[in-house]
mmCIF file of C-alpha atoms in Angstrom:
data_model
loop_
_atom_site.group_PDB
_atom_site.id
_atom_site.type_symbol
_atom_site.label_atom_id
_atom_site.label_comp_id
_atom_site.label_asym_id
_atom_site.label_seq_id
_atom_site.Cartn_x
_atom_site.Cartn_y
_atom_site.Cartn_z
ATOM 1 C CA MET R 1 0.000 0.000 0.000
ATOM 2 C CA SER R 2 1.353 3.372 -0.977
ATOM 3 C CA HIS R 3 1.100 6.200 1.532
ATOM 4 C CA ILE R 4 1.419 8.893 -1.120
ATOM 5 C CA LEU R 5 -1.533 8.969 -3.475
ATOM 6 C CA HIS R 6 -1.301 12.446 -4.942
ATOM 7 C CA GLN R 7 1.840 14.171 -6.009
ATOM 8 C CA PRO R 8 2.282 17.656 -7.420
ATOM 9 C CA SER R 9 2.068 17.820 -11.196
ATOM 10 C CA LEU R 10 5.348 17.329 -13.015
ATOM 11 C CA PRO R 11 7.203 20.517 -13.892
ATOM 12 C CA ALA R 12 7.397 21.629 -17.491
ATOM 13 C CA ILE R 13 10.345 20.332 -19.487
ATOM 14 C CA GLY R 14 13.469 22.301 -18.680
ATOM 15 C CA GLN R 15 12.238 23.516 -15.290
ATOM 16 C CA THR R 16 13.745 22.352 -12.053
ATOM 17 C CA PRO R 17 11.138 21.204 -9.540
ATOM 18 C CA ALA R 18 11.099 22.952 -6.192
ATOM 19 C CA ALA R 19 12.312 20.912 -3.246
ATOM 20 C CA HIS R 20 9.555 19.171 -1.322
ATOM 21 C CA SER R 21 8.609 20.858 1.892
ATOM 22 C CA ASP R 22 9.330 19.219 5.197
ATOM 23 C CA PHE R 23 5.732 20.123 6.151
ATOM 24 C CA SER R 24 6.893 22.129 9.178
ATOM 25 C CA ASP R 25 5.627 25.338 7.556
ATOM 26 C CA THR R 26 2.173 25.413 9.148
ATOM 27 C CA ALA R 27 1.264 28.549 7.215
ATOM 28 C CA ARG R 28 1.510 26.507 4.013
ATOM 29 C CA TRP R 29 0.506 22.956 4.961
ATOM 30 C CA ALA R 30 -2.558 21.665 6.801
ATOM 31 C CA THR R 31 -3.781 18.177 7.609
ATOM 32 C CA VAL R 32 -7.404 17.123 7.571
ATOM 33 C CA ALA R 33 -8.706 13.869 9.029
ATOM 34 C CA LEU R 34 -11.752 12.745 7.074
ATOM 35 C CA THR R 35 -14.865 12.109 9.123
ATOM 36 C CA ASP R 36 -17.293 11.174 6.332
ATOM 37 C CA SER R 37 -17.381 8.748 3.421
ATOM 38 C CA GLN R 38 -18.332 11.252 0.716
ATOM 39 C CA ASN R 39 -15.223 10.328 -1.284
ATOM 40 C CA ALA R 40 -15.432 6.562 -0.751
ATOM 41 C CA PRO R 41 -14.144 4.098 -1.768
ATOM 42 C CA ASN R 42 -10.808 5.903 -2.256
ATOM 43 C CA TYR R 43 -10.979 7.933 0.942
ATOM 44 C CA LEU R 44 -12.685 6.774 4.118
ATOM 45 C CA PRO R 45 -13.130 8.153 7.646
ATOM 46 C CA GLY R 46 -9.755 8.251 9.373
ATOM 47 C CA ASP R 47 -7.734 8.978 6.225
ATOM 48 C CA VAL R 48 -5.484 12.015 6.631
ATOM 49 C CA LEU R 49 -5.113 14.477 3.763
ATOM 50 C CA VAL R 50 -2.272 16.981 3.453
ATOM 51 C CA ILE R 51 -3.430 20.249 1.924
ATOM 52 C CA ASP R 52 -1.261 22.916 0.307
ATOM 53 C CA LEU R 53 -2.791 26.171 1.539
ATOM 54 C CA GLU R 54 -0.780 28.280 -0.918
ATOM 55 C CA VAL R 55 -3.030 27.053 -3.721
ATOM 56 C CA THR R 56 -6.049 29.345 -3.493
ATOM 57 C CA GLU R 57 -7.389 29.079 -7.035
ATOM 58 C CA TYR R 58 -8.257 26.315 -9.471
ATOM 59 C CA ARG R 59 -5.128 25.181 -11.364
ATOM 60 C CA TYR R 60 -5.992 21.818 -12.891
ATOM 61 C CA ASP R 61 -8.329 18.856 -12.399
ATOM 62 C CA ALA R 62 -7.621 17.569 -8.909
ATOM 63 C CA MET R 63 -8.947 17.187 -5.391
ATOM 64 C CA TYR R 64 -9.273 20.464 -3.495
ATOM 65 C CA ALA R 65 -10.439 21.792 -0.169
ATOM 66 C CA VAL R 66 -13.182 24.195 -1.246
ATOM 67 C CA GLU R 67 -15.843 26.357 0.302
ATOM 68 C CA ILE R 68 -19.328 26.077 -1.146
ATOM 69 C CA ASP R 69 -22.272 27.919 0.386
ATOM 70 C CA GLY R 70 -20.213 28.654 3.498
ATOM 71 C CA GLU R 71 -19.280 25.000 4.074
ATOM 72 C CA ALA R 72 -15.689 23.705 3.832
ATOM 73 C CA LEU R 73 -15.583 20.473 1.805
ATOM 74 C CA ILE R 74 -13.098 18.101 0.191
ATOM 75 C CA ARG R 75 -14.165 17.778 -3.445
ATOM 76 C CA PHE R 76 -12.851 16.864 -6.853
ATOM 77 C CA VAL R 77 -12.892 19.748 -9.336
ATOM 78 C CA GLN R 78 -12.831 19.315 -13.122
ATOM 79 C CA HIS R 79 -12.780 21.897 -15.885
ATOM 80 C CA ARG R 80 -15.881 21.657 -18.070
ATOM 81 C CA PRO R 81 -17.085 23.870 -20.938
ATOM 82 C CA GLY R 82 -19.733 25.547 -18.738
ATOM 83 C CA GLY R 83 -17.440 26.166 -15.753
ATOM 84 C CA LEU R 84 -16.000 23.917 -13.058
ATOM 85 C CA TYR R 85 -17.652 20.605 -12.184
ATOM 86 C CA VAL R 86 -17.425 20.014 -8.416
ATOM 87 C CA TYR R 87 -18.269 16.574 -7.040
ATOM 88 C CA ALA R 88 -17.655 14.024 -4.310
ATOM 89 C CA LEU R 89 -16.247 10.725 -5.512
ATOM 90 C CA SER R 90 -19.187 8.731 -4.137
ATOM 91 C CA GLY R 91 -21.612 10.958 -6.056
ATOM 92 C CA ILE R 92 -19.681 11.702 -9.235
ATOM 93 C CA TYR R 93 -22.875 12.188 -11.258
ATOM 94 C CA GLU R 94 -24.513 14.278 -8.548
ATOM 95 C CA GLY R 95 -22.021 17.128 -8.696
ATOM 96 C CA ARG R 96 -22.710 20.568 -10.021
ATOM 97 C CA THR R 97 -21.153 22.952 -12.473
ATOM 98 C CA ILE R 98 -20.354 26.370 -11.065
ATOM 99 C CA PRO R 99 -18.662 29.436 -12.557
ATOM 100 C CA ARG R 100 -14.921 29.554 -11.965
ATOM 101 C CA ALA R 101 -15.239 32.867 -10.109
ATOM 102 C CA ALA R 102 -17.801 31.367 -7.703
ATOM 103 C CA LEU R 103 -15.487 28.627 -6.420
ATOM 104 C CA ARG R 104 -13.466 29.487 -3.323
ATOM 105 C CA VAL R 105 -10.431 27.204 -3.173
ATOM 106 C CA LEU R 106 -9.000 26.749 0.326
ATOM 107 C CA GLY R 107 -6.144 24.486 -0.775
ATOM 108 C CA LEU R 108 -4.991 21.626 -2.987
ATOM 109 C CA VAL R 109 -4.993 18.084 -1.622
ATOM 110 C CA THR R 110 -1.398 17.040 -2.232
ATOM 111 C CA TYR R 111 -0.963 13.810 -0.267
ATOM 112 C CA ALA R 112 -3.241 11.266 1.368
ATOM 113 C CA ASN R 113 -2.388 8.806 4.100
ATOM 114 C CA LYS R 114 -4.848 5.927 4.082
ATOM 115 C CA LEU R 115 -4.904 4.248 7.454
ATOM 116 C CA ARG R 116 -6.834 1.000 7.470
ATOM 117 C CA ARG R 117 -7.712 -1.336 10.302
ATOM 118 C CA VAL R 118 -7.751 -5.056 9.741
ATOM 119 C CA GLY R 119 -10.131 -7.224 11.700
#
């Protein structure tokens, strides 16, 4: 089982990637322990997500911490012709398309630690 599920996108050819953070910069990195199964089966209660708080706008299709109607959520965001499609993995067809300007991005989910109990 891999502990790192998401990695930052690869740099463009000819660019040198920035060194990975040691995660001690609490102004940049946050951890969130999931308490619901909205993104099951990939992410379940108890999984810990590492969020890059420097990412405050949509960059590419990925999993983000977003605020919708005043509620902070972990959601997948995809670019679609009519705007951005925001959905939970367990309800991929129940998402909604919203204008890019209406989405408040709190951070980009960069890593996930899936802790599973056996038995």
